[in-house]
Amino acid sequence: MIPDEKQPSYFRNWISVAGTIFSIISFVAICSLFLLDLFWEGANPYLGIITYMVAPAALILSLLLIPIGAGIERSQRRKRGYVPKFPIIDFNNPVHQRWTYTTWAVLTIFLLFSAYGVYRAYNFTESNTFCGTLCHTVMEPEYTAYHESSHARVNCVQCHIGEGAEWFVRSKLSGAYQVYSTIRNIYHRPIETPIRNLRPAQDTCERCHWPQKFFGAVEQDHDYFLPDEANTEWKTRMLMSVGGGASVGDNKRGIHWHVNPENKIYYVATDPKRQVIPWIRKVGKDGKEEVFVEKGSGYTAAKPPKGEMRRMDCMDCHNRPSHSYRDPSSTVNRAMASGAIDKTLPSIKHEAVKVLTGKYETKEDAAQKIRESVSAFYKEKYPEVWAKQKGAVEQAAEAIFGIYKVNFFPKMNVAWKEYPNNIGHLIFPGCFRCHDGSHESAAGKTISNDCAQCHAIISQGAPGDLETKVEGLDFKHPDPGVGETWKEMKCYECHTGDVE
Ligand code: HEC
Ligand code: HEC
Ligand code: HEC
Ligand code: HEC
Ligand code: HEC
Ligand code: HEC
């Protein structure tokens, strides 16, 4: 048996040696990657991941290998009959002293570096690049639509997490599961909404938008084109009553009444997308309660449906503030109004909406097939138009693909129908989930469906023949064939954003 002092160090084994070599390599790698990240403008998200996540993880693992190797060595020597003793540290011994100081110094530097690394890693996981581009396919729809929205300069985390430690931890926990489900390829396509446990709007949206500051009305201009050969044009100009966020002066009434801090609206939806709302409770400033129940639903004020009782906030109407996948009909209307699609091309409204709703495997596939089918349509049906306006047809096809590119995401099965937008009532129930005239209180009062309560139509008609009235006009349906049917049926029962 070799005496204790003569025993070679436990660290002399191949695992610990490999650990040491790997540690040095990762340390050097971290330092150089870090410098690269600091000074190179064009750094991409993958560099961030390697610098602040992969390389530090590799360093920690390699450092761990060193004691693990020593431990294994020790237990093997033990099996060979050697009885190990713990080393005696003697601070009077200059060698031991030197070793202690060096160890302290190395540990301190390491801790400082890791603190900085953790800080950078944290910042990196909060960045738009991390949220939006890392899982490229998964987040492509959200990231693309986000850049098309008015919030393109608001960070993802400002709406999805907000401030404070509690939500930070929650978001990292659910984020970890999301990374896992992406790696295992078990996520939903499309991603399911409404997002469970989204942070209440009071802590996110209301950091920038105060309900108290909503007053007056905002104007909306709509240009419509019917899907007929002439692309018959129709204009509607309306004033949206966006006030009501505070109960002062003229501001008592309006759409933002629901988020006025004095009012509380609770509701229970009976479907996962929150599109069917048979039960609503309104609590006023004085604490007075009123419950509205959908007629014929069988529920009563005292017996709400089972399910989550939600307090209404911004997201119950603005559920697509940043990821709005628009429907074919309204996007084509807009492109035609702006001139991106030439409105003199016969039947272009119908044709454009039709090709947008076609089935395509990928974006590239869509690009090719959209161009082909638009050209083919004019070549075959309108050869004289093709002869004279070939350029306009090709430009229209490009514009249609432009719409497709930012609103349709075949890999994730994302399109407008998957994510009902709760603002409005034309193609989704939206406001009419409650304001359909059939939600009644015990006293017999209904939640109003009077068109003028939410907006005033100040002008409408064909471009050369506009009726205008500042106090508001009675709605006239653009398609004469529909007549007055819109009074009996809800708009979204006929309108889908598509053409039949
Ligand atoms: C202005 C606030 C806002 C910003 C900024 C924002 N989001 Fe969202 N996001 C929302 C809301 C609201 C929803 C929908 C919630 C619901 O329906 O439950 C949502 C939904 C989502 C969804 C679920 C799928 C979907 O399409 O609805 C994902 C994924 C998502 N956001 C990712 C991101 C990413 C990545 C960014 C940054 C690039 C981002 N968000 C920026 C507010 C925002
Ligand atoms: C960090 C600040 C910030 C946060 C957080 C934020 N917004 Fe905004 N929002 C803005 C700014 C700035 C604009 C104006 C952009 C412009 O006019 O181009 C805006 C515009 C809007 C608009 C009008 C334009 C439109 O797209 O219709 C709506 C509605 C809106 N925000 C709703 C929301 C909702 C809902 C949330 C929470 C999910 C939210 N915002 C969170 C800053 C913010
Ligand atoms: C969850 C149910 C619900 C939804 C969804 C809803 N509302 Fe309301 N709304 C109510 C209730 C309840 C009242 C109060 C009715 C009453 O007391 O007569 C109300 C009242 C109003 C008022 C009158 C406020 C006032 O000043 O008196 C307006 C305007 C309004 N809503 C607009 C809208 C618009 C626009 C939408 C869609 C973007 C919408 N609402 C969606 C439940 C809802
Ligand atoms: C009852 C549904 C509803 C609720 C709840 C709601 N909004 Fe709105 N909001 C609307 C409608 C409808 C409009 C006008 C139409 C539009 O912009 O599409 C609007 C317009 C806006 C605008 C643009 C107004 C302008 O002056 O240009 C902003 C910003 C906004 N809302 C933010 C919010 C925020 C923040 C909250 C939560 C505190 C909120 N909204 C709650 C329905 C709602
Ligand atoms: C509870 C409030 C409310 C009621 C009641 C209401 N609307 Fe609206 N309406 C809205 C909102 C909000 C929008 C805006 C949608 C948007 O910003 O895209 C809208 C949009 C519209 C549009 C433009 C549609 C588009 O997207 O191009 C028309 C037309 C319209 N309403 C007509 C009517 C008529 C007709 C009635 C009565 C039968 C009516 N509305 C009742 C809230 C209401
Ligand atoms: C009975 C079915 C039906 C009902 C109900 C109905 N519409 Fe329509 N609407 C049509 C048809 C059909 C057209 C012409 C073809 C098309 O655009 O799909 C049309 C066209 C329109 C257009 C112009 C085309 C475009 O680009 O969207 C608008 C705007 C419109 N309707 C608004 C409304 C509104 C607002 C309501 C509810 C108040 C409503 N419609 C209810 C059937 C209906």
PDB file of C-alpha atoms in Angstrom, residues 19-219:
ATOM      1  CA  GLY A  19     -13.024  18.472 -17.868  1.00  0.00           C
ATOM      2  CA  THR A  20     -10.127  20.890 -17.433  1.00  0.00           C
ATOM      3  CA  ILE A  21      -9.381  21.005 -21.138  1.00  0.00           C
ATOM      4  CA  PHE A  22     -13.033  21.532 -22.059  1.00  0.00           C
ATOM      5  CA  SER A  23     -13.373  24.248 -19.398  1.00  0.00           C
ATOM      6  CA  ILE A  24     -10.455  26.170 -20.822  1.00  0.00           C
ATOM      7  CA  ILE A  25     -11.814  25.812 -24.350  1.00  0.00           C
ATOM      8  CA  SER A  26     -15.311  26.959 -23.368  1.00  0.00           C
ATOM      9  CA  PHE A  27     -13.944  29.844 -21.343  1.00  0.00           C
ATOM     10  CA  VAL A  28     -11.884  31.091 -24.256  1.00  0.00           C
ATOM     11  CA  ALA A  29     -14.875  30.535 -26.548  1.00  0.00           C
ATOM     12  CA  ILE A  30     -17.173  32.552 -24.274  1.00  0.00           C
ATOM     13  CA  CYS A  31     -14.713  35.430 -24.102  1.00  0.00           C
ATOM     14  CA  SER A  32     -14.238  35.620 -27.849  1.00  0.00           C
ATOM     15  CA  LEU A  33     -17.942  35.132 -28.656  1.00  0.00           C
ATOM     16  CA  PHE A  34     -18.759  37.808 -26.134  1.00  0.00           C
ATOM     17  CA  LEU A  35     -16.396  40.258 -27.838  1.00  0.00           C
ATOM     18  CA  LEU A  36     -17.881  39.302 -31.177  1.00  0.00           C
ATOM     19  CA  ASP A  37     -21.407  39.948 -29.893  1.00  0.00           C
ATOM     20  CA  LEU A  38     -20.334  43.287 -28.439  1.00  0.00           C
ATOM     21  CA  PHE A  39     -18.649  44.675 -31.511  1.00  0.00           C
ATOM     22  CA  TRP A  40     -20.290  42.950 -34.449  1.00  0.00           C
ATOM     23  CA  GLU A  41     -23.391  44.804 -35.632  1.00  0.00           C
ATOM     24  CA  GLY A  42     -24.751  41.991 -37.770  1.00  0.00           C
ATOM     25  CA  ALA A  43     -24.827  39.422 -34.953  1.00  0.00           C
ATOM     26  CA  ASN A  44     -27.780  37.045 -35.356  1.00  0.00           C
ATOM     27  CA  PRO A  45     -29.903  35.391 -32.653  1.00  0.00           C
ATOM     28  CA  TYR A  46     -28.019  32.134 -32.858  1.00  0.00           C
ATOM     29  CA  LEU A  47     -24.835  33.873 -31.773  1.00  0.00           C
ATOM     30  CA  GLY A  48     -26.729  35.099 -28.702  1.00  0.00           C
ATOM     31  CA  ILE A  49     -27.854  31.598 -27.867  1.00  0.00           C
ATOM     32  CA  ILE A  50     -24.367  30.190 -28.206  1.00  0.00           C
ATOM     33  CA  THR A  51     -22.709  32.996 -26.261  1.00  0.00           C
ATOM     34  CA  TYR A  52     -25.124  33.282 -23.376  1.00  0.00           C
ATOM     35  CA  MET A  53     -26.628  29.833 -23.156  1.00  0.00           C
ATOM     36  CA  VAL A  54     -24.797  27.019 -24.913  1.00  0.00           C
ATOM     37  CA  ALA A  55     -21.212  28.038 -24.131  1.00  0.00           C
ATOM     38  CA  PRO A  56     -21.842  28.819 -20.430  1.00  0.00           C
ATOM     39  CA  ALA A  57     -23.729  25.546 -20.090  1.00  0.00           C
ATOM     40  CA  ALA A  58     -20.737  23.773 -21.650  1.00  0.00           C
ATOM     41  CA  LEU A  59     -18.392  25.568 -19.234  1.00  0.00           C
ATOM     42  CA  ILE A  60     -20.421  24.559 -16.206  1.00  0.00           C
ATOM     43  CA  LEU A  61     -20.687  20.961 -17.377  1.00  0.00           C
ATOM     44  CA  SER A  62     -16.927  20.766 -18.033  1.00  0.00           C
ATOM     45  CA  LEU A  63     -16.185  22.282 -14.629  1.00  0.00           C
ATOM     46  CA  LEU A  64     -18.453  19.687 -13.058  1.00  0.00           C
ATOM     47  CA  LEU A  65     -16.501  16.930 -14.810  1.00  0.00           C
ATOM     48  CA  ILE A  66     -13.421  17.812 -12.759  1.00  0.00           C
ATOM     49  CA  PRO A  67     -14.809  16.899  -9.292  1.00  0.00           C
ATOM     50  CA  ILE A  68     -16.861  14.063 -10.784  1.00  0.00           C
ATOM     51  CA  GLY A  69     -13.676  12.508 -12.176  1.00  0.00           C
ATOM     52  CA  ALA A  70     -11.968  12.936  -8.825  1.00  0.00           C
ATOM     53  CA  GLY A  71     -14.925  11.328  -7.043  1.00  0.00           C
ATOM     54  CA  ILE A  72     -14.905   8.326  -9.331  1.00  0.00           C
ATOM     55  CA  GLU A  73     -11.142   7.974  -8.915  1.00  0.00           C
ATOM     56  CA  ARG A  74     -11.519   8.109  -5.159  1.00  0.00           C
ATOM     57  CA  SER A  75     -14.156   5.410  -5.023  1.00  0.00           C
ATOM     58  CA  GLN A  76     -12.106   3.199  -7.341  1.00  0.00           C
ATOM     59  CA  ARG A  77      -9.052   3.524  -5.131  1.00  0.00           C
ATOM     60  CA  ARG A  78     -11.275   2.718  -2.214  1.00  0.00           C
ATOM     61  CA  LYS A  79     -12.354  -0.505  -3.914  1.00  0.00           C
ATOM     62  CA  ARG A  80      -8.678  -1.351  -4.296  1.00  0.00           C
ATOM     63  CA  GLY A  81      -8.384  -1.246  -0.508  1.00  0.00           C
ATOM     64  CA  TYR A  82      -7.046   2.235  -0.033  1.00  0.00           C
ATOM     65  CA  VAL A  83      -8.637   4.095   2.892  1.00  0.00           C
ATOM     66  CA  PRO A  84      -8.859   7.749   1.920  1.00  0.00           C
ATOM     67  CA  LYS A  85      -8.427  10.551   4.369  1.00  0.00           C
ATOM     68  CA  PHE A  86      -9.540  14.140   3.918  1.00  0.00           C
ATOM     69  CA  PRO A  87      -6.610  16.437   3.237  1.00  0.00           C
ATOM     70  CA  ILE A  88      -5.518  18.591   6.142  1.00  0.00           C
ATOM     71  CA  ILE A  89      -5.443  22.276   5.266  1.00  0.00           C
ATOM     72  CA  ASP A  90      -2.812  24.094   7.258  1.00  0.00           C
ATOM     73  CA  PHE A  91      -2.828  27.891   6.888  1.00  0.00           C
ATOM     74  CA  ASN A  92       0.682  28.120   8.361  1.00  0.00           C
ATOM     75  CA  ASN A  93       1.911  26.256   5.367  1.00  0.00           C
ATOM     76  CA  PRO A  94       2.793  28.844   2.630  1.00  0.00           C
ATOM     77  CA  VAL A  95       1.877  26.385  -0.147  1.00  0.00           C
ATOM     78  CA  HIS A  96      -1.599  25.885   1.303  1.00  0.00           C
ATOM     79  CA  GLN A  97      -1.902  29.635   1.729  1.00  0.00           C
ATOM     80  CA  ARG A  98      -1.081  30.312  -1.886  1.00  0.00           C
ATOM     81  CA  TRP A  99      -3.554  27.680  -3.038  1.00  0.00           C
ATOM     82  CA  THR A 100      -6.322  29.167  -0.912  1.00  0.00           C
ATOM     83  CA  TYR A 101      -5.794  32.693  -2.257  1.00  0.00           C
ATOM     84  CA  THR A 102      -5.654  31.480  -5.836  1.00  0.00           C
ATOM     85  CA  THR A 103      -8.835  29.468  -5.364  1.00  0.00           C
ATOM     86  CA  TRP A 104     -10.628  32.518  -3.931  1.00  0.00           C
ATOM     87  CA  ALA A 105      -9.453  34.746  -6.732  1.00  0.00           C
ATOM     88  CA  VAL A 106     -10.500  32.278  -9.438  1.00  0.00           C
ATOM     89  CA  LEU A 107     -13.896  31.712  -7.804  1.00  0.00           C
ATOM     90  CA  THR A 108     -14.562  35.448  -7.521  1.00  0.00           C
ATOM     91  CA  ILE A 109     -13.691  36.108 -11.136  1.00  0.00           C
ATOM     92  CA  PHE A 110     -15.822  33.158 -12.172  1.00  0.00           C
ATOM     93  CA  LEU A 111     -18.789  34.416 -10.155  1.00  0.00           C
ATOM     94  CA  LEU A 112     -18.477  37.902 -11.614  1.00  0.00           C
ATOM     95  CA  PHE A 113     -18.383  36.474 -15.100  1.00  0.00           C
ATOM     96  CA  SER A 114     -21.371  34.224 -14.438  1.00  0.00           C
ATOM     97  CA  ALA A 115     -23.371  37.094 -12.943  1.00  0.00           C
ATOM     98  CA  TYR A 116     -22.740  39.098 -16.077  1.00  0.00           C
ATOM     99  CA  GLY A 117     -23.479  36.064 -18.250  1.00  0.00           C
ATOM    100  CA  VAL A 118     -26.767  35.418 -16.436  1.00  0.00           C
ATOM    101  CA  TYR A 119     -27.715  39.063 -16.846  1.00  0.00           C
ATOM    102  CA  ARG A 120     -26.978  38.947 -20.577  1.00  0.00           C
ATOM    103  CA  ALA A 121     -28.774  35.616 -20.932  1.00  0.00           C
ATOM    104  CA  TYR A 122     -31.797  37.121 -19.165  1.00  0.00           C
ATOM    105  CA  ASN A 123     -31.799  40.169 -21.436  1.00  0.00           C
ATOM    106  CA  PHE A 124     -31.480  37.933 -24.398  1.00  0.00           C
ATOM    107  CA  THR A 125     -34.485  35.792 -23.466  1.00  0.00           C
ATOM    108  CA  GLU A 126     -36.511  39.019 -23.131  1.00  0.00           C
ATOM    109  CA  SER A 127     -35.590  40.268 -26.584  1.00  0.00           C
ATOM    110  CA  ASN A 128     -37.877  40.289 -29.614  1.00  0.00           C
ATOM    111  CA  THR A 129     -35.331  38.277 -31.555  1.00  0.00           C
ATOM    112  CA  PHE A 130     -35.436  35.520 -28.985  1.00  0.00           C
ATOM    113  CA  CYS A 131     -39.243  35.491 -28.746  1.00  0.00           C
ATOM    114  CA  GLY A 132     -39.893  35.969 -32.410  1.00  0.00           C
ATOM    115  CA  THR A 133     -37.229  34.268 -34.467  1.00  0.00           C
ATOM    116  CA  LEU A 134     -35.764  31.458 -32.474  1.00  0.00           C
ATOM    117  CA  CYS A 135     -38.344  28.812 -33.176  1.00  0.00           C
ATOM    118  CA  HIS A 136     -38.561  30.058 -36.687  1.00  0.00           C
ATOM    119  CA  THR A 137     -41.535  28.143 -38.008  1.00  0.00           C
ATOM    120  CA  VAL A 138     -43.530  28.277 -34.798  1.00  0.00           C
ATOM    121  CA  MET A 139     -43.411  32.027 -34.286  1.00  0.00           C
ATOM    122  CA  GLU A 140     -43.275  33.100 -37.914  1.00  0.00           C
ATOM    123  CA  PRO A 141     -46.979  34.101 -38.099  1.00  0.00           C
ATOM    124  CA  GLU A 142     -46.886  36.123 -34.873  1.00  0.00           C
ATOM    125  CA  TYR A 143     -43.576  37.778 -35.667  1.00  0.00           C
ATOM    126  CA  THR A 144     -44.641  38.711 -39.202  1.00  0.00           C
ATOM    127  CA  ALA A 145     -48.040  40.066 -38.166  1.00  0.00           C
ATOM    128  CA  TYR A 146     -46.396  41.927 -35.282  1.00  0.00           C
ATOM    129  CA  HIS A 147     -44.207  43.827 -37.732  1.00  0.00           C
ATOM    130  CA  GLU A 148     -47.321  44.778 -39.698  1.00  0.00           C
ATOM    131  CA  SER A 149     -49.101  46.153 -36.614  1.00  0.00           C
ATOM    132  CA  SER A 150     -49.096  49.524 -34.857  1.00  0.00           C
ATOM    133  CA  HIS A 151     -47.178  47.824 -32.056  1.00  0.00           C
ATOM    134  CA  ALA A 152     -44.163  46.903 -34.143  1.00  0.00           C
ATOM    135  CA  ARG A 153     -41.979  48.898 -31.755  1.00  0.00           C
ATOM    136  CA  VAL A 154     -43.492  47.540 -28.555  1.00  0.00           C
ATOM    137  CA  ASN A 155     -41.534  44.585 -27.223  1.00  0.00           C
ATOM    138  CA  CYS A 156     -43.206  41.183 -27.043  1.00  0.00           C
ATOM    139  CA  VAL A 157     -42.576  41.049 -23.301  1.00  0.00           C
ATOM    140  CA  GLN A 158     -44.370  44.350 -22.667  1.00  0.00           C
ATOM    141  CA  CYS A 159     -47.680  42.696 -23.570  1.00  0.00           C
ATOM    142  CA  HIS A 160     -46.919  39.100 -22.746  1.00  0.00           C
ATOM    143  CA  ILE A 161     -45.159  39.443 -19.405  1.00  0.00           C
ATOM    144  CA  GLY A 162     -45.154  42.997 -18.051  1.00  0.00           C
ATOM    145  CA  GLU A 163     -43.194  44.051 -14.984  1.00  0.00           C
ATOM    146  CA  GLY A 164     -42.560  42.319 -11.675  1.00  0.00           C
ATOM    147  CA  ALA A 165     -40.986  39.115 -10.411  1.00  0.00           C
ATOM    148  CA  GLU A 166     -44.064  36.899 -10.193  1.00  0.00           C
ATOM    149  CA  TRP A 167     -44.955  37.093 -13.886  1.00  0.00           C
ATOM    150  CA  PHE A 168     -41.330  36.905 -14.816  1.00  0.00           C
ATOM    151  CA  VAL A 169     -41.020  33.526 -13.093  1.00  0.00           C
ATOM    152  CA  ARG A 170     -44.343  32.320 -14.513  1.00  0.00           C
ATOM    153  CA  SER A 171     -43.290  33.290 -18.004  1.00  0.00           C
ATOM    154  CA  LYS A 172     -39.953  31.510 -17.720  1.00  0.00           C
ATOM    155  CA  LEU A 173     -41.675  28.357 -16.461  1.00  0.00           C
ATOM    156  CA  SER A 174     -44.210  28.314 -19.266  1.00  0.00           C
ATOM    157  CA  GLY A 175     -41.439  29.371 -21.661  1.00  0.00           C
ATOM    158  CA  ALA A 176     -39.397  26.341 -20.643  1.00  0.00           C
ATOM    159  CA  TYR A 177     -42.346  24.102 -21.465  1.00  0.00           C
ATOM    160  CA  GLN A 178     -42.739  25.847 -24.819  1.00  0.00           C
ATOM    161  CA  VAL A 179     -39.105  25.233 -25.680  1.00  0.00           C
ATOM    162  CA  TYR A 180     -39.574  21.581 -24.693  1.00  0.00           C
ATOM    163  CA  SER A 181     -42.704  21.202 -26.833  1.00  0.00           C
ATOM    164  CA  THR A 182     -40.911  22.806 -29.771  1.00  0.00           C
ATOM    165  CA  ILE A 183     -37.972  20.453 -29.439  1.00  0.00           C
ATOM    166  CA  ARG A 184     -40.260  17.441 -29.121  1.00  0.00           C
ATOM    167  CA  ASN A 185     -42.368  18.817 -31.956  1.00  0.00           C
ATOM    168  CA  ILE A 186     -45.610  18.453 -29.965  1.00  0.00           C
ATOM    169  CA  TYR A 187     -46.966  21.979 -30.187  1.00  0.00           C
ATOM    170  CA  HIS A 188     -50.343  22.850 -31.715  1.00  0.00           C
ATOM    171  CA  ARG A 189     -50.544  24.165 -35.239  1.00  0.00           C
ATOM    172  CA  PRO A 190     -51.898  26.776 -35.027  1.00  0.00           C
ATOM    173  CA  ILE A 191     -50.979  27.779 -31.492  1.00  0.00           C
ATOM    174  CA  GLU A 192     -54.134  27.714 -29.402  1.00  0.00           C
ATOM    175  CA  THR A 193     -55.754  30.892 -28.152  1.00  0.00           C
ATOM    176  CA  PRO A 194     -57.060  32.527 -26.049  1.00  0.00           C
ATOM    177  CA  ILE A 195     -53.825  32.319 -24.139  1.00  0.00           C
ATOM    178  CA  ARG A 196     -54.619  30.869 -20.712  1.00  0.00           C
ATOM    179  CA  ASN A 197     -53.204  33.005 -17.923  1.00  0.00           C
ATOM    180  CA  LEU A 198     -52.388  35.973 -20.108  1.00  0.00           C
ATOM    181  CA  ARG A 199     -51.546  38.800 -17.768  1.00  0.00           C
ATOM    182  CA  PRO A 200     -54.533  41.122 -17.158  1.00  0.00           C
ATOM    183  CA  ALA A 201     -54.481  44.227 -19.338  1.00  0.00           C
ATOM    184  CA  GLN A 202     -54.269  46.532 -16.310  1.00  0.00           C
ATOM    185  CA  ASP A 203     -50.604  45.555 -15.976  1.00  0.00           C
ATOM    186  CA  THR A 204     -49.709  45.517 -19.654  1.00  0.00           C
ATOM    187  CA  CYS A 205     -51.802  47.559 -22.102  1.00  0.00           C
ATOM    188  CA  GLU A 206     -52.729  50.099 -19.450  1.00  0.00           C
ATOM    189  CA  ARG A 207     -49.098  50.918 -18.845  1.00  0.00           C
ATOM    190  CA  CYS A 208     -49.260  52.814 -22.117  1.00  0.00           C
ATOM    191  CA  HIS A 209     -52.971  53.389 -22.768  1.00  0.00           C
ATOM    192  CA  TRP A 210     -55.099  54.813 -19.975  1.00  0.00           C
ATOM    193  CA  PRO A 211     -58.821  54.075 -20.165  1.00  0.00           C
ATOM    194  CA  GLN A 212     -59.422  57.558 -18.732  1.00  0.00           C
ATOM    195  CA  LYS A 213     -57.899  59.071 -21.855  1.00  0.00           C
ATOM    196  CA  PHE A 214     -60.429  57.663 -24.297  1.00  0.00           C
ATOM    197  CA  PHE A 215     -62.957  60.233 -25.388  1.00  0.00           C
ATOM    198  CA  GLY A 216     -64.754  61.580 -28.423  1.00  0.00           C
ATOM    199  CA  ALA A 217     -64.843  59.634 -31.656  1.00  0.00           C
ATOM    200  CA  VAL A 218     -62.416  58.401 -34.285  1.00  0.00           C
ATOM    201  CA  GLU A 219     -63.114  58.244 -37.965  1.00  0.00           C
TER     202      GLU A 219
END
